Short mmCIF file of C-alpha atoms and ligand atoms in Angstrom, two decimals:
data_model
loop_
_atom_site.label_atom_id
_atom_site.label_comp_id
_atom_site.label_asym_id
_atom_site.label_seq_id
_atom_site.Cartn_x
_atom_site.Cartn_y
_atom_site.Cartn_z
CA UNK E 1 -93.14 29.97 -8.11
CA UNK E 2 -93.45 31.10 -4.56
CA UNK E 3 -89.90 31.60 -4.32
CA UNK E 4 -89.34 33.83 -7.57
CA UNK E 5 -92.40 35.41 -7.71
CA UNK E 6 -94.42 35.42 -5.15
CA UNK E 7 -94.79 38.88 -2.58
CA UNK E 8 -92.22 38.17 0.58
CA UNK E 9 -95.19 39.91 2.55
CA UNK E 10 -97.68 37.28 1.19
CA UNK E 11 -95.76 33.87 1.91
CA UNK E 12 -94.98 35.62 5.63
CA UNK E 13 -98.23 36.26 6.03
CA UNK E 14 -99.77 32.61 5.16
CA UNK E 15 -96.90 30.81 6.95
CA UNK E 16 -98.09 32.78 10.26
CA UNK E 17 -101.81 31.69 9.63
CA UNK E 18 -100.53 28.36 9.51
CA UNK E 19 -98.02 28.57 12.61
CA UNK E 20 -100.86 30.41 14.70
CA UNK E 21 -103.25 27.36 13.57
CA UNK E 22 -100.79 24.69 14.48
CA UNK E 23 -99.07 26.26 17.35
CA UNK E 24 -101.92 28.38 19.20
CA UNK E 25 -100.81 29.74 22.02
CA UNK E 26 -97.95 32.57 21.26
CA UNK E 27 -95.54 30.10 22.70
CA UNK E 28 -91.88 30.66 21.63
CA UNK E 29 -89.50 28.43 22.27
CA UNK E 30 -85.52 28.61 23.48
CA UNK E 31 -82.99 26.07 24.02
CA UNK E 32 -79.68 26.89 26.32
CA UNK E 33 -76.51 24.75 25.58
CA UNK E 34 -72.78 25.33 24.99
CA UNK E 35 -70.91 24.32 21.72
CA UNK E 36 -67.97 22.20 22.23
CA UNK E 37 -65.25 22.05 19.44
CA UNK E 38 -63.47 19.17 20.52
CA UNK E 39 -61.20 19.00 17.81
CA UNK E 40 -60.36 21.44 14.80
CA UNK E 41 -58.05 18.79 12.79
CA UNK E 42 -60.49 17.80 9.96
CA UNK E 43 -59.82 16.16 6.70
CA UNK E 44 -62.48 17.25 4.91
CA UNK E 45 -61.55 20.80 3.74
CA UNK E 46 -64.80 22.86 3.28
CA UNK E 47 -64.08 25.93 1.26
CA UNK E 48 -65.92 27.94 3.40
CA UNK E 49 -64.49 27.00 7.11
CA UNK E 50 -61.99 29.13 8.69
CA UNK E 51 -62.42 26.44 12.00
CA UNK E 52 -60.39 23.43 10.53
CA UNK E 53 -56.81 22.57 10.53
CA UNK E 54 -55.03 19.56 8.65
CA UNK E 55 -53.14 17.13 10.92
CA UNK E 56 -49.58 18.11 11.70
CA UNK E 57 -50.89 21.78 10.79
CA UNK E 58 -49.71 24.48 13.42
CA UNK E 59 -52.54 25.48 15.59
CA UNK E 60 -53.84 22.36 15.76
CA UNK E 61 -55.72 20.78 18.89
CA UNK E 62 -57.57 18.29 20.58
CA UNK E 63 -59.50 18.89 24.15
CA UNK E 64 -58.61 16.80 26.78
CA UNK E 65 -61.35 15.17 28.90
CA UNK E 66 -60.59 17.53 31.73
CA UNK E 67 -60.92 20.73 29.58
CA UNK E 68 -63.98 19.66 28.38
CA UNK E 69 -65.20 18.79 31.68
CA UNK E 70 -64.37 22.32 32.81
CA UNK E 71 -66.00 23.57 30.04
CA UNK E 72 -69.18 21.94 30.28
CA UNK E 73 -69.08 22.73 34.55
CA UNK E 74 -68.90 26.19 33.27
CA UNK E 75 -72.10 26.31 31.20
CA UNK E 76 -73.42 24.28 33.42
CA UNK E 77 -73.10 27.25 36.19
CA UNK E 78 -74.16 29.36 33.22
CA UNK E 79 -77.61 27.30 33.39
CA UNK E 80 -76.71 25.29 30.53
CA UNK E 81 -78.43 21.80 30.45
CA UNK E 82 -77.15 20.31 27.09
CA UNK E 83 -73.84 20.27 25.53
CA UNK E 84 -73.16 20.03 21.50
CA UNK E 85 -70.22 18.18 20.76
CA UNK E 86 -68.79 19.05 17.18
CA UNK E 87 -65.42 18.63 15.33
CA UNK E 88 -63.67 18.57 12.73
CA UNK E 89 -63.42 15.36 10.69
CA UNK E 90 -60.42 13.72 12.32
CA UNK E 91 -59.58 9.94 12.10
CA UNK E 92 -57.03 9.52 14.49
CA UNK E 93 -58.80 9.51 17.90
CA UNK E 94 -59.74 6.37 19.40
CA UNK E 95 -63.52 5.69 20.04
CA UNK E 96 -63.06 5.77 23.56
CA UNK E 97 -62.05 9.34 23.43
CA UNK E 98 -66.14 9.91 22.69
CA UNK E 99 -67.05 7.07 25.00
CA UNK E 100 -65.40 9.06 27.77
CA UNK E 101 -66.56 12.70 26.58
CA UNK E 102 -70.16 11.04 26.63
CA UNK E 103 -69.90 9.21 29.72
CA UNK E 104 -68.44 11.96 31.88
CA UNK E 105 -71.48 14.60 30.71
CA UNK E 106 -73.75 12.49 30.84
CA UNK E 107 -73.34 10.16 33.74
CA UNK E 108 -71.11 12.68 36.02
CA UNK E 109 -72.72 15.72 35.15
CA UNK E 110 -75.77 14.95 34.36
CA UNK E 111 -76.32 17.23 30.76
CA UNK E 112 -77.39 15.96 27.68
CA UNK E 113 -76.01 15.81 24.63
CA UNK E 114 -76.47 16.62 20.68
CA UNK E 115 -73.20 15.98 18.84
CA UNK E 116 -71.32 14.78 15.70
CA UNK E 117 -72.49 15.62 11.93
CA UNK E 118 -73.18 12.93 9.31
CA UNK E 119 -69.67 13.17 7.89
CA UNK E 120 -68.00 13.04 11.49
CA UNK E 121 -70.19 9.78 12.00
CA UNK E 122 -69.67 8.60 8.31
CA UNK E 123 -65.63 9.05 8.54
CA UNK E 124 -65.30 7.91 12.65
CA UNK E 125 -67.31 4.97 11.73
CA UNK E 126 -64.98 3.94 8.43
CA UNK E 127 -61.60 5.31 10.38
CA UNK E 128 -62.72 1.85 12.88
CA UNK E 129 -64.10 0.03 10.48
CA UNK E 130 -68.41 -0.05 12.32
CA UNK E 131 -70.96 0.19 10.52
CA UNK E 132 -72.58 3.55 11.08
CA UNK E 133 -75.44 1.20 13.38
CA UNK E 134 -72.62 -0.01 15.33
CA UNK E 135 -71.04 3.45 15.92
CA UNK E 136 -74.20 4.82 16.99
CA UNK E 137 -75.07 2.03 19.54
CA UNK E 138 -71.79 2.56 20.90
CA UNK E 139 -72.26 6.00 20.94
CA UNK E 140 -75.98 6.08 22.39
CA UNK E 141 -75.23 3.71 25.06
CA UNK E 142 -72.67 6.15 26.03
CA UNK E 143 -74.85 8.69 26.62
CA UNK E 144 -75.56 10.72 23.00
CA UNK E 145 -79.34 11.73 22.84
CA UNK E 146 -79.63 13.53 19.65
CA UNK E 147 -77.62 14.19 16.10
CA UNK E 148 -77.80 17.65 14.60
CA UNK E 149 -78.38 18.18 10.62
CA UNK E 150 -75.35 19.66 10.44
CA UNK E 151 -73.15 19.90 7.22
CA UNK E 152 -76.10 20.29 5.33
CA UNK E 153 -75.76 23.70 3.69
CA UNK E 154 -77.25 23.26 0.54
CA UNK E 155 -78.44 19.54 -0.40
CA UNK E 156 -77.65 19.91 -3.74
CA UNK E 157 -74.48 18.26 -5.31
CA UNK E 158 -73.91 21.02 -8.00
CA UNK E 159 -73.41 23.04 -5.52
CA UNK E 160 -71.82 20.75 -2.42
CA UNK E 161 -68.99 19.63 -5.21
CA UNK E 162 -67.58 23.22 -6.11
CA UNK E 163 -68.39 24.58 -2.46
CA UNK E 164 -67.31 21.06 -0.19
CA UNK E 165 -66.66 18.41 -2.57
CA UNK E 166 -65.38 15.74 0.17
CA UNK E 167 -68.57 16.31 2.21
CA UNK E 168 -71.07 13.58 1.86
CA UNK E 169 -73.15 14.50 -0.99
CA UNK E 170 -77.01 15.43 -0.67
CA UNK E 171 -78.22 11.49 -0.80
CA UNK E 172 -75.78 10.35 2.03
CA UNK E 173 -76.38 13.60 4.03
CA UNK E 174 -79.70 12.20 4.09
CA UNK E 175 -79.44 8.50 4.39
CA UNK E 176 -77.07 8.89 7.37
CA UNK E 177 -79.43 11.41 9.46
CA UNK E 178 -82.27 8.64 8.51
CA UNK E 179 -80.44 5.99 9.74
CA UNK E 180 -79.64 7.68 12.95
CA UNK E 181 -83.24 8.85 13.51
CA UNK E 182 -84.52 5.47 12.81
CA UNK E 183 -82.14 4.33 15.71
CA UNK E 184 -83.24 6.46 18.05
CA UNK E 185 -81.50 9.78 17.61
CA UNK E 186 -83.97 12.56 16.44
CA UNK E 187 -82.38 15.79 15.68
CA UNK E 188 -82.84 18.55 13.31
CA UNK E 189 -82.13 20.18 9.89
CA UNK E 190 -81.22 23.17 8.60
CA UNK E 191 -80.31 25.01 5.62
CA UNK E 192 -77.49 27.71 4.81
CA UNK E 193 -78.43 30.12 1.93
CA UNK E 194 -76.10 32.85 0.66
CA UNK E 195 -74.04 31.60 -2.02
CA UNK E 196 -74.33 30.80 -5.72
CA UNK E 197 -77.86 28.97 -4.68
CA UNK E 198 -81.08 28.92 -7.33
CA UNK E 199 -84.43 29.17 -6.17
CA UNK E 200 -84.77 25.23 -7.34
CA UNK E 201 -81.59 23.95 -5.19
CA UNK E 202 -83.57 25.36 -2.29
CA UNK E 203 -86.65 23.47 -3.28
CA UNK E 204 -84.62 20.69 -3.71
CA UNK E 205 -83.39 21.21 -0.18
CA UNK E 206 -86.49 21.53 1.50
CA UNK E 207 -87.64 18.64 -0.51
CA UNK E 208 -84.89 16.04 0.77
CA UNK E 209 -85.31 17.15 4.18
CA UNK E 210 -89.40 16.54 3.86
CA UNK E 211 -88.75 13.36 2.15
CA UNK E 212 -86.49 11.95 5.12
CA UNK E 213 -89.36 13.15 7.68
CA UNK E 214 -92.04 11.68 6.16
CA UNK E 215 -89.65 8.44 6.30
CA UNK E 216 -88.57 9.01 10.02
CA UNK E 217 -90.56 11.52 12.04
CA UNK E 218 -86.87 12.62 13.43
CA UNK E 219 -86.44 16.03 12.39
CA UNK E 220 -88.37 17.83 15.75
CA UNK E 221 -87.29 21.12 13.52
CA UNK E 222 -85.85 23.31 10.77
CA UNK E 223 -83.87 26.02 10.90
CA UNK E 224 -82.27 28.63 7.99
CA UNK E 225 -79.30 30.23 8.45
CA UNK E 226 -77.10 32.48 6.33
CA UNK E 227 -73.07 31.95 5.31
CA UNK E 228 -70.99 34.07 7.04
CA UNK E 229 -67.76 35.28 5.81
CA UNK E 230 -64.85 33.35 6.88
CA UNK E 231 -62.72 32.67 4.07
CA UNK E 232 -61.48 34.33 0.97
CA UNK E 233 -61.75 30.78 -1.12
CA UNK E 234 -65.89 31.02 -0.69
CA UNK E 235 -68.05 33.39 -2.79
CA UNK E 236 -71.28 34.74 -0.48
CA UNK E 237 -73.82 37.20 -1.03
CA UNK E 238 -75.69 39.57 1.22
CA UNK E 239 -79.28 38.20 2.00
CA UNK E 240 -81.68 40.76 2.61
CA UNK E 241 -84.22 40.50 5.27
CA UNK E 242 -86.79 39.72 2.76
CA UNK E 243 -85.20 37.07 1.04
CA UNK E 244 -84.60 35.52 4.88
CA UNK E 245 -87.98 36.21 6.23
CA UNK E 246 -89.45 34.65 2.90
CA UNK E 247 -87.38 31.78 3.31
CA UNK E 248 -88.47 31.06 6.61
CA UNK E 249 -92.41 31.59 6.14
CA UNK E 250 -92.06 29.64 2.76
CA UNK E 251 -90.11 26.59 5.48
CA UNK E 252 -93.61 26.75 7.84
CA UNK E 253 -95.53 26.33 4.77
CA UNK E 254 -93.70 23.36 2.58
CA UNK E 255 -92.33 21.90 5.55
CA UNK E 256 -95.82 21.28 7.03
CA UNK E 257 -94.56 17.84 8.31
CA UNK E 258 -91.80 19.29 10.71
CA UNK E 259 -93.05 21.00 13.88
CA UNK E 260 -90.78 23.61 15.12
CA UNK E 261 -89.57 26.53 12.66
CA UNK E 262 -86.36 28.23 14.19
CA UNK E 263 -85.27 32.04 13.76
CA UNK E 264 -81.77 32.49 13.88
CA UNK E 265 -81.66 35.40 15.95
CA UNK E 266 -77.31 34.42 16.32
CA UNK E 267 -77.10 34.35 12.61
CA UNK E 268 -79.69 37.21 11.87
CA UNK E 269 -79.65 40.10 14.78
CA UNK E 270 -82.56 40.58 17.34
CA UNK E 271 -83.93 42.62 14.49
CA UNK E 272 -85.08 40.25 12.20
CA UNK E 273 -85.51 37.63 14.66
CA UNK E 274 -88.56 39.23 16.12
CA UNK E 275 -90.18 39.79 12.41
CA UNK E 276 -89.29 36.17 11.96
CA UNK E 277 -91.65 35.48 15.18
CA UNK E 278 -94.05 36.69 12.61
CA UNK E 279 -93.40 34.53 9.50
CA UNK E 280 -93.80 31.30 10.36
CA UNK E 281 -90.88 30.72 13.21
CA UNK E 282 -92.07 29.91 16.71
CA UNK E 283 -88.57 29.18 18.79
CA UNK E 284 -85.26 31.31 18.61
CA UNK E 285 -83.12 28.40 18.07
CA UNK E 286 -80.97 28.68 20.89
CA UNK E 287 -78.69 30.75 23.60
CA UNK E 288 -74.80 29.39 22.32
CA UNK E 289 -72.80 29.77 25.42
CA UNK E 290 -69.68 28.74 22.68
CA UNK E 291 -69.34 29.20 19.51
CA UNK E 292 -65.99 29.78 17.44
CA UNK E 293 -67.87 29.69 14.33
CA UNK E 294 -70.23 33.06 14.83
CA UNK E 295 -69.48 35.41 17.38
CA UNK E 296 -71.94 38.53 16.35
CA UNK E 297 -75.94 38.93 17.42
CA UNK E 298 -76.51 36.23 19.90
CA UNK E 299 -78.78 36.43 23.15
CA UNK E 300 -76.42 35.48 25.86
CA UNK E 301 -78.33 34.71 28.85
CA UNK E 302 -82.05 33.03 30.08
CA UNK E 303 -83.36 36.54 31.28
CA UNK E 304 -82.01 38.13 27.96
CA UNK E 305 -83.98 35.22 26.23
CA UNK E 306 -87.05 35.68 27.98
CA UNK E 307 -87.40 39.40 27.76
CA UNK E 308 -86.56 39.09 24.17
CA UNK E 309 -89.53 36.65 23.61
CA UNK E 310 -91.94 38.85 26.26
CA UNK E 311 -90.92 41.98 23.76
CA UNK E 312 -91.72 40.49 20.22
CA UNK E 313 -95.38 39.81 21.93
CA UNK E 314 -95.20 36.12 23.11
CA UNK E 315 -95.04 33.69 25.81
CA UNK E 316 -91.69 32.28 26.48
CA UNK E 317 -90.89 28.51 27.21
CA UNK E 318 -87.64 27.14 27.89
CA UNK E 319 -86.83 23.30 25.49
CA UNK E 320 -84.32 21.02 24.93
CA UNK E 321 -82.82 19.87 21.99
CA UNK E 322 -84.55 17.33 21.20
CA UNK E 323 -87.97 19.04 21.94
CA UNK E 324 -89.04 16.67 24.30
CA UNK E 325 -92.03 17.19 26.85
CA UNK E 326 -92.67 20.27 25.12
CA UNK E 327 -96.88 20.94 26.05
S1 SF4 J 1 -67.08 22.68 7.85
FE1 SF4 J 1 -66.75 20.90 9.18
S2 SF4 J 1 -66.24 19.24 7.74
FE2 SF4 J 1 -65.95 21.18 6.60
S3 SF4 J 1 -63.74 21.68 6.90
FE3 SF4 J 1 -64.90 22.76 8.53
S4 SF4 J 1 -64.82 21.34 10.30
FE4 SF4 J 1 -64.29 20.15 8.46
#
């Protein structure tokens, strides 16, 4: 009901009661890491990504260790502190190509790490025949810290079979980031509006990703984003501000057992960002010091940040991913 017919200007309006209530202070918070692609050979063929390659495809690749070293050394003098290692799907490298990636940033260089979607984990665990525990004890003694929500889009399986059928569907999405934050590797979710979604597939969303929360305490917070146009195979629509800002403040209020609501000033512009300051969000999601999948909006630096947060009216802090040692 909110959703279809409730005032935009209303739901903002109660979700920043409620963020101002459980988050006094005018604290906003900002994360600064660099997105590694490790790998665009993927299997799994989202209608939607531009990023992926099939195996044998031209303009495939792989990053070495070195190049990711350098990479990392170079956010890193960037003031980076965390790296996010994401791929596509691709069952051919051996689990010591991660073991190495994770042990050189975490043990050589000291930076933390968020990496590797539910499919990736789903897929690299079947491609060596693990269990999904036994993939992520390998990986966690190796040094991974968190797992992102990623792939998530829109939890609902109408919609995940037409726009990403060989994803894992809504239920497995869920169970693996449950299963990962029950082993110690908290993380976040998100959701991706813009397409041929109904009001009641994002209730549905929000719904799954409250369920696993209550079941885990994992998710440290929730982010919206929008589709952006990278292929001609994908239908997407323009969402207004309102529609954005109304999704956020209507996150704060349903999701009143996650913490942290995110703005996604990359995805959105500085614009609505600092209105989103105002429904309901209280962190900026993060500086990207990569990122081959969005290249418009983005704050690029820690001062840029800071002065962004100091000029929507509120006191910026700087987090990690995983939100820890936050007050
Ligand atoms: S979105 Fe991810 S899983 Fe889907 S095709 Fe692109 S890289 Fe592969």
């Amino acid at each position: 009901m909110l959703l279809k017919e409730a005032d935009w200007t209303e739901v903002v309006q109660a979700a920043n009661t409620v963020r101002n209530a459980k988050l006094p202070g005018k604290r906003v918070g900002y994360t600064v890491y660099r997105i590694i692609n490790y790998t665009n050979v993927c299997s799994v063929n989202c209608s939607f990504c531009s990023f992926a390659r099939k195996a044998g495809e031209r303009g495939t690749y792989v990053l070495s260790l070195e190049q990711i070293r350098r990479k990392a050394e170079d956010a890193k003098r960037l003031g980076a502190d965390q790296i996010f290692l994401q791929g596509g799907v691709n069952e051919d490298l051996p689990i010591e190509y991660y073991t190495e990636i994770l042990q050189m940033l975490t043990q050589e260089l000291g930076m933390s790490v968020r990496g590797f979607s539910p499919v990736e984990l789903v897929r690299i665990a079947n491609a060596h025949k693990l269990t999904l525990v036994e993939l992520l004890n390998i990986l966690k003694e190796a040094g991974l810290s968190s797992v992102p929500g990623a792939g998530a889009e829109i939890l609902s399986d109408r919609i995940r079979k037409e726009l990403s059928p060989r994803k894992l569907s809504a239920r497995e999405w869920r169970d693996t980031l449950a299963v990962c934050q029950k082993n110690g590797l908290p993380g976040s979710a998100n959701i991706v509006i813009g397409t041929k979604e109904t009001p009641e597939d994002i209730i549905a969303h929000l719904e799954l990703v409250r369920g696993l929360q209550d079941e885990t305490g994992g998710v440290k917070s929730f982010v919206a984003w929008t589709f952006q146009p990278q292929t001609h195979d994908f239908p997407i629509r323009h969402v207004t501000p309102m529609e954005y800002l109304k999704l956020l403040g209507l996150s704060r209020l349903y999701l009143d057992n996650i913490r942290h609501i995110e703005v996604s000033v990359l995805g959105m512009g500085k614009q609505i960002g600092e209105l989103g300051l105002s429904s309901g969000a209280d962190d900026i999601n993060s500086i990207v010091l990569e990122e081959n999948v969005l290249e418009s909006h983005g704050i690029r630096g820690i001062d840029e940040a800071e002065s962004f947060i100091r000029g929507a009216g509120f006191i910026p802090y700087r987090r990690d991913l995983n939100f820890s040692g936050e007050h």
